[in-house]
Structure formats: structure tokens, C-alpha cells
């Protein structure tokens, strides 16, 4: 059965190769090839899943060794796949949501003449992401890690004719490089510490190493996770990444790739467990990011950017949970999966709205759309209820568990982290209600005015063909787009309940991640109650601000915090001032040193050698008598020196 | 001194009168000395050719004789080497005068090949325009005629050529063959003079710029005689020290292993002052020949003034012969006092490397530039000599072989670039040569890169071997200075390349003459050897390594 594992990766990889090398003759069927390959991978995943379920919990790890990749003395890298409960969960999420989004893209990208290439990239992404979660050693994981980075870069910049998209792709790539550097350093440290980077030996003997080394490795892994998962301080690329086509935002920048950081931390749990200082940093990063993303999400008028802030915030929850150690690993992954459903659904819904609104993304130009696109409204609405944690829906179960786990951390830290998570829940309720109200309720602000105001340029080029100033005619999307949304809405509604029934998700993952209860100062009911109170407060405030009052179609100036949040809490300004300016100053001073000092020394040396040459040349005066004197002197020195050598 | 003793100085007792039975006939291994004997014989035949063959046919006869002799001598060297005389059968021939061993055979082979390639450039007669319907080579029509005089004009008009250069070349080669294999100091000195005197003469024979050529020859002769005097004085002192001119005997005395002391020499024998002073003076004579600073001052003037084919031959073959003799002297005769000569040689190597490289920077004449380059290279080779190890010997052997071909090839290219006044040696005239004659410029660029020691040329392999041996022999600072000098030297080599390829050609620039197959062969061989030794040096390094053991 383990021989099937390679096919998981091979199917989309083959699809990518065929689509990218096949040329224009595949234009007509390319999207179906891509979808087929993705679905095939999903089918293999389901078969393997059924196989795993048929085994005892202890035997649910399948290893497939393909070949030895780099055999250099003690530096042995294998291409080996590991399929256990953790990677199985990811495989199903990636291929399942991935296949749905492939299907959705068939409709969404219909008018794009480069659709075949788009599907090639999507398949490439799936292959790389599957490689990432199936790898049995960190070096192979790194290959997948870079692969998803590449696919992300290609897809964010898919509409490369737009400077904003090209810039956003470059930004995502560069910021991710910082994180990737962390991963490569972590792998080097592992090799230096353990002499290997295979999961088994490294994670099995993690406690043999000193805590200092483990902390260093863990912090480097965290840096990698921050880059890939858009956590503070490497979060700045995610908002701009929304320049990519919406299916990309749904698949890569909401459901799967951005959660790779969480996977990395949970997979390396043995290292983090032995490095409590690093774990504390992880929780702090998670807590800061969940508030950061939520605050940014409150101020954005661009529907995709609001959702991007929300993604950042929800991944903050996951990272927070992963930082809690065995108390939180399972819930981090559980929230990751439920989030994969409802956030992908929300993005697809946003894409559907944009599809019907001439690719307008400014929510202030929406309003009252529930009448025009009922399917989108209902699926989006279910996703909305799931994310804010409405009782009974997916987000309720997974988020509530994380908040409980945060309190269960114990001590002052537990209180602070728990409070952050609670406040985050309230803000989540606020901004998601705001999105919901601005889009589907209220007056129809898109009437009698052209869409696409100059400040909010469209993300989609198709609009340019339809006329810039035409009044939009909102309409429901075709079935090929709505069916994936409906399926994902089912996931948003029932996944949490299903996972929580008899703690089956916990029992499923526990053999890989381990689990402990912690000791919470608050009872589960108290935490749930507090969460509900926060939820109501958030929704209430949003309703008071956006439901009862008309929404201005031009954004008001807003408070200082609002303005800062609109600018992503000044993250780009910070990066610009500290990193870009600092870097510029550094390079300028280095150039100055190079020009004056280095070139000075070099040119000075050259000049002095040249001058010396000119002077020595004068000794060559052409008179044989001078030459003879030189020889005589030389001979005298030679003799004297030889005698002197003997004397000393 | 007693009366009887004085008396015995000019009389002998009658009883001792049976001289025939007292003198042992010297035992000469003619077969093992055949390379030298062939060349000497051919040189004598060449003299006879000058005397008896009609003027019109002399050129062809001389070239033929020289060619046959050099090829035959080279074949003899190869035969001796494959017979095992370089390794297992290495021994001392001719009553202790000549060593037949690996280094000797390797160097003799190198000298013969260099001589052969040199012969091709000597015999070139297509470069200069024909004078009065007669083809002319690089040499004066009649050496004895005063430059610019009527007799010179008459000689040119009569179509005279100095075909004497061929026997002179052969004599020089014969001396060079003996020089690195000489196993006593007198043979060494005789060989030195045998190859030096023809060189002095050949330097004076240029067809163009005859005054400059003669001036160069006089300088070379004066300074060479000066250096020879030092050498001879040093030989005398070493004789005084050891009571013998034989290398083996001197080495024994240096080591202190000699047992029977001649009572007549008891007063001076083992006097270290004699050893040190004498050794230093002989060293000085050899350093003069290799062109090491501060005994190098003749080099630029002579290289510039001599006919270019002579310069190329001299730069290559003299260096090979002189370094061979230097190696044998230091490794066979004076290894016992290496703690005395090594520091001194260190200093000489350093000033030679740096001096040659630095002064070359400001040169404006291509021949002088190459002269200083050869001085710098002498320094690099000295670094290998100082290693005092088997690797040191083999690296020097390899370097010499690689360097000879590059040098002769480079000077052969210099003969091609000409204007109305003959060879256009001023660097400014080489500007833009790459645009007009890409092939010639490219070939010259290959030689320059080899001089600079760029990888994939023989220069790199040689330099690497020498520096490696020096570093392993404990001369790491020397290697550092060597690399710095190489960097300085790279500047002026690359500058010439830049000049050829990236400067605008001058309107009144020189033309490139189309040579006969002779020069083409010389240049082509140079390029091939340079690239083969650069790309696949291992076979030749192994060969040099096999040939690196001296017989004692």
C-alpha cells in the first residue's frame, strides 16, 4: 500500500509537466487535465486513508523509500516519504480542497487565455505541497518548501502585466526568502547536532542535545514558519499576495500553503517540547499575530484583503496553539483543517461576488447582494458563522479548544494568552460581521455609479474588456463555481462537530503529536461562555456601526488606529524605514568603503608598484659598466650573506 | 723545501721511466654520450659545409644537417631514456666527467626540442621582403661588414646570408647538452664557454638594427666574461677546499665522509671559508646565466638587441641548461651546506620574482617586456629549486619544458609583426592587432596567458607544481611572494591582450607577415604543447617525476 504514496505527488507533478511543456495544443483541455490530476491525487489519498483506518493506531505510519538522493559519506539524504496520521490529514485537506478549487477555477478563469498555464502552476503547487507534508526528512521537506514558494510566486504574479501583481509576487518571494534562510540554517544546525536530518533520528533523539542547541534550532524553524505562514514579523507579504487570482488566494494563501508553518512546528514538536523558551516565543508570535491580523482585517475595505487579515489572524491562533506544546498540537491542526474549509469557502465566495460585480473588490461599492446571488450568500454566510465560532459550526469547536488550551497553559502566561485569544475572537466577530453586512446587506451602493474607483484598482483584468464604467449587474456564478462553494460550506458547518464527536480527531492524531490536558484555571464551560460573550459583543458593535447606519461609499478618514490598520498597521512603513533605508545606508556605506578604502588600496598599490617600476627601470641605464657594478655588488652580497649565514 | 724535493720537480728518477704502462686509456661510453657527440659532429660538418659547399646551396645543406642532427640526437636521448639510463641504469660516464641520469636526459631532450623549434625560426626566409631577388632570413648578410657601409650594401646585393648561424647554433646546443650533465667543475666550465661563445656571436648577427645588435652582443660578451671569471675563481676555491673538481668528491668532503687526504692539500682542505666563497661564486655564474636579479641586467638589452629567433632560442634553451646545472650543483655537490645556501637563494628568488614583475610593468617594447617576464619566471623556477626535494626537481623540470615552448612560440610571433623598419616591437604598434589579425593575436594571447599562469595553459600547471613543491619544502612565504608577483605579472600580460583586442588599430600600424611552414610549425608546436601540458599535464608531470633522481 505504501507504494501508492509516491503517486500522490507524482500525479500533480505529471500534470504540471504536461501542462507547462505541452504548449498551446493543450489549451482546450488543459484545465480538465489539471483537475483530473488533482482529483486522482485525492482518490489515492482516500484509498490510503481507508487503509490507515483499517490498521491499529500504532501501525498507521507508512514509509516509502524511493532512492538515495545525496550519498556523501555521513551526509545521506534519501527521497523517502512518510505517511502518518499528521501527513494524511494534510494530504486529504490539500488534495480535497485543492480539487474543489481546481474545479472552481475552471469557471473562474474561463476568460483568461493563459488558463492552461494557470492549471499547470496549480498542479505544481499541489505536487510541492504534498512533497512538503510527505517528506521523511527535513532536506526533502525543504525541497517542497521551496517548491510551494515558487508556485506561490508564480501564481501571485500570474497577471504579471499588472505592475502591482509583479511587485506583490516579488515581495512575497523576498519575504519568504528570509524565512527559508531560517529553515536552511535549522537543517544545518540539525546536521551539526545530530549528524542527520531524517525525522526519525532527529525527533526521536531530540532530548539528547543540549537545550541551547535545541532552542536555536527551534527558533530557526519558527523563523521559517513565520515567513511561510505570514506571522509577525514576516507577515507583510500576505496582504499584497491577494493580487493573485482569487482561487490562488483561497488555495494557497488561505487553506494550505500558509499553514505549512504550523505543520512544521507540529511536526518538529519533539524539538519544541524540549525547548520551552522557543515555545514561549512561538506563543507570543501567535498571540501578537492573531491580534495584528484581526485589527488589520477590521479596517480593510478590499474584501480579499479583509479576508487576508483574517487568515493571518486565524493562523495566529494555530501558531499559538502549536506553541502550547502537547496541550495544543491537536487543536492547532484541527483548527487548520476547519479553517481550510471555511476560509477557502469564504474566498471562493468573495471570488464569486467579484465575478458578479465586474471584479470590484471594494466592499463600500457592494451592498444588498443577497438578493442577487443567493447561493453565494448562503455559502458565504455559513463560512462566516463558522469563522466567528457560532455554536455548533466548525470554527466554534476548533477555536474554543484553542482558547481553552491557552488558559490551560497555566500561570500568568496562560491568562495573558487566553485573554488575547478571547479578544481576538471578539474582533473576529466584529470584522467578519462587517464584511458580511457591507457585502450582502444594506443599500445597493453599486447602483448609479461606475465601479472601479481609481483608488481601488481591480484585481481582475477581465473587467477591462467589459468596460470600465459600466454599472455592474450582479448575478449568480455558474455551477462549476457554486458546487465547490457548497461542498466547502458543508465542511464549514459539519467538520468541527464531526471531528469533536467522541474526540475522534484527538485520538486520530494523538499517536503522532502526543497530547496532554494541562490544567486550566477555568472550566471548559466558563471559557465557552466567555467566548460567546465576546462573540456577541463583536457582532453587536459591528451591527451598530454597519447594520444600522448607512455605509458611506467613500471611506471616512477614520481614527488614528483605523488609518494605521488600513496601512497594515504600518508594517510596510516599518520595513521601509528600518530594513530598506537601513539596507540602503549599509550598502551606500559599503560602496563608499569599497570606493575609497578598497579601491584606494588597490589603486594606491598599483600606483606605487608602477612608480617603483619607473624608478627601478632607471637602473637599467644601458651602460655595461653599471651592469658590471651591479653584478659585482650582487656577488659580494651573495658571498657575504653566505658567510653570514654560517656565522649566525 | 729540501733540495731533493726541488729536484724532483723537474726530474724523474730513471727507474720510473715506463710512461706507456702508467697511463690508463680513458674509458668513454660513446653510446651514452651520443646525443652530445651527434650534435658536435654535425656542427663540425656544418663548418665544413661553410668551407666547401657553394654559397647557393649552403642554406639548404646547413638546415638539412642541423635538422638531421637534432632529430637524431633527440632520438638518441629517447633511446637512452627508454633503455633505463634515466632511472635504473643511471651512472657517471666518461671517467666521472658526465652524468647520465634522469634530469640530464630530460633536460637534454628539452634542449634538443627547443633547439629544433629554434632551428625552424632560424631558417625562416619569408618574413623580410626579398633583397635584390634573394630570400633573406633574420641574420646580417655579412657579419663582418660595418653597418651602413658600402661593403654591407655589396654583401646584401650579392645575396650573402650568414649561414654560419647553423653550426653556431649546433655548437651552442652541444654546450648546453653537456652543461646540465657535467659532473665535474671543469667540464661545467668548458660547457659554459662552449655554449656562451656562439650565443655572443649570434646576438650580433641581426639583419636590421645592426648597431643595436652588436651593442647587445658586446654587452653580453663583457658581462658574460665577467661572470665566467667569477665562476672560474669559485671553481678554484672549491678545488682548494676539496682537492678535487669532481662533484662526488666535493660532496664527500662537504659531508665529512672523505678519509684519504692528499697531504699537499691538507692545509686548505675542509676550510669552510673556501667552500662558502667558492660555492657562492659558482652560484653567481649560474644565476647570471638564468638571469636572476641582481645578475639580470644584461637580459633586457640582449633580448632586445639580438635577432628575435636567437632571443627566443636563448631565452628557452639557456634557461633550461643553466637551471639544470644549478640543480645538479645544489642537489649533488652542495646538499650538505643547504642551510647556508637556502637563505641566500630565498633572497635571490624573492628579488628576482618581484624585480622582474615590477619593472616589466613600465616596459614599452615587447621584447624587453618578454625579457623581464623571463626574469620573473627565473624567480618562480628558483622557488622550485629551493624546495630541496624530489618534487622540487620534477617541478622545475616540468616548468622548464613548458616554459621553453611558450617562450620560443612567443618570440616567433614577435617576428611576424612587422612594419617598414622590420619587426614592430614597440607596444603601441600592437594596438588593435586582434582586429586585423585575429589568429595571430589569439595565439599570442594564449602564450601570454600561459606566461601569466592561467589555468588550462602549461604555465598554470608548471607554476602550480613549482609552488606546491616550494610550499611542501617549507618555503611558504616564498610561495606567497610568488603569487603576489604572479598577480603583478598578470597585469602586464593582460595589458598586452587588452591592447591587442580592445584598442582601436592605428592607421599606420604594422602588418602581419605570412610565414613559411617553418615558423608556423614553431608557433603551432608552441600552442599545442602549451595547451596539452595545460589540459592534461599528468603524463608529463609523471615523466618529470620519474626523471628527478640525480646520480651521484
Coordinates of C-alpha atoms in Angstrom, one line a residue, chain A residues 609-610 612-614 616-617 619-620 622 624 627-628 630-632 634-635 638-639 641-643 645-646, chain B residues 219 223 226 230 272 276 280 284 288 294-295 297 300-301 340 343-344 355 358-359 361-363 368 372:
Chain A
X609 CA 54.1 49.5 -7.9
X610 CA 54.1 51.5 -11.1
X612 CA 58.6 51.7 -8.2
X613 CA 58.8 50.1 -11.6
X614 CA 59.6 53.5 -13.2
X616 CA 63.8 50.6 -11.0
X617 CA 63.7 51.0 -14.7
X619 CA 68.7 51.5 -13.0
X620 CA 68.7 49.9 -16.4
X622 CA 72.3 50.8 -20.9
X624 CA 77.7 47.8 -19.4
X627 CA 75.7 46.4 -15.1
X628 CA 79.0 45.0 -14.1
X630 CA 75.5 45.6 -10.1
X631 CA 76.8 42.1 -10.7
X632 CA 79.9 42.7 -8.6
X634 CA 75.4 41.2 -6.1
X635 CA 78.2 38.7 -6.0
X638 CA 75.9 36.8 -2.1
X639 CA 79.3 35.8 -0.7
X641 CA 75.4 36.6 3.0
X642 CA 76.6 33.0 2.6
X643 CA 79.3 33.6 5.1
X645 CA 74.5 32.6 7.4
X646 CA 77.3 30.3 8.6
Chain B
X219 CA 77.5 43.8 -23.5
X223 CA 79.2 40.7 -18.7
X226 CA 82.9 38.9 -16.1
X230 CA 83.7 34.7 -11.0
X272 CA 84.7 26.2 5.1
X276 CA 81.3 29.2 1.1
X280 CA 78.7 31.4 -3.8
X284 CA 76.7 33.6 -9.1
X288 CA 73.9 35.2 -14.3
X294 CA 70.8 41.2 -9.4
X295 CA 72.7 39.5 -12.2
X297 CA 70.9 43.5 -16.2
X300 CA 66.6 43.2 -21.4
X301 CA 69.4 44.7 -23.5
X340 CA 73.9 28.0 4.1
X343 CA 68.5 31.6 2.8
X344 CA 70.6 33.3 0.2
X355 CA 62.0 42.7 -9.6
X358 CA 57.6 45.1 -11.2
X359 CA 60.0 46.5 -13.9
X361 CA 55.1 47.0 -15.9
X362 CA 56.6 50.1 -17.4
X363 CA 58.1 48.5 -20.5
X368 CA 62.0 43.9 -23.4
X372 CA 61.6 41.0 -17.8

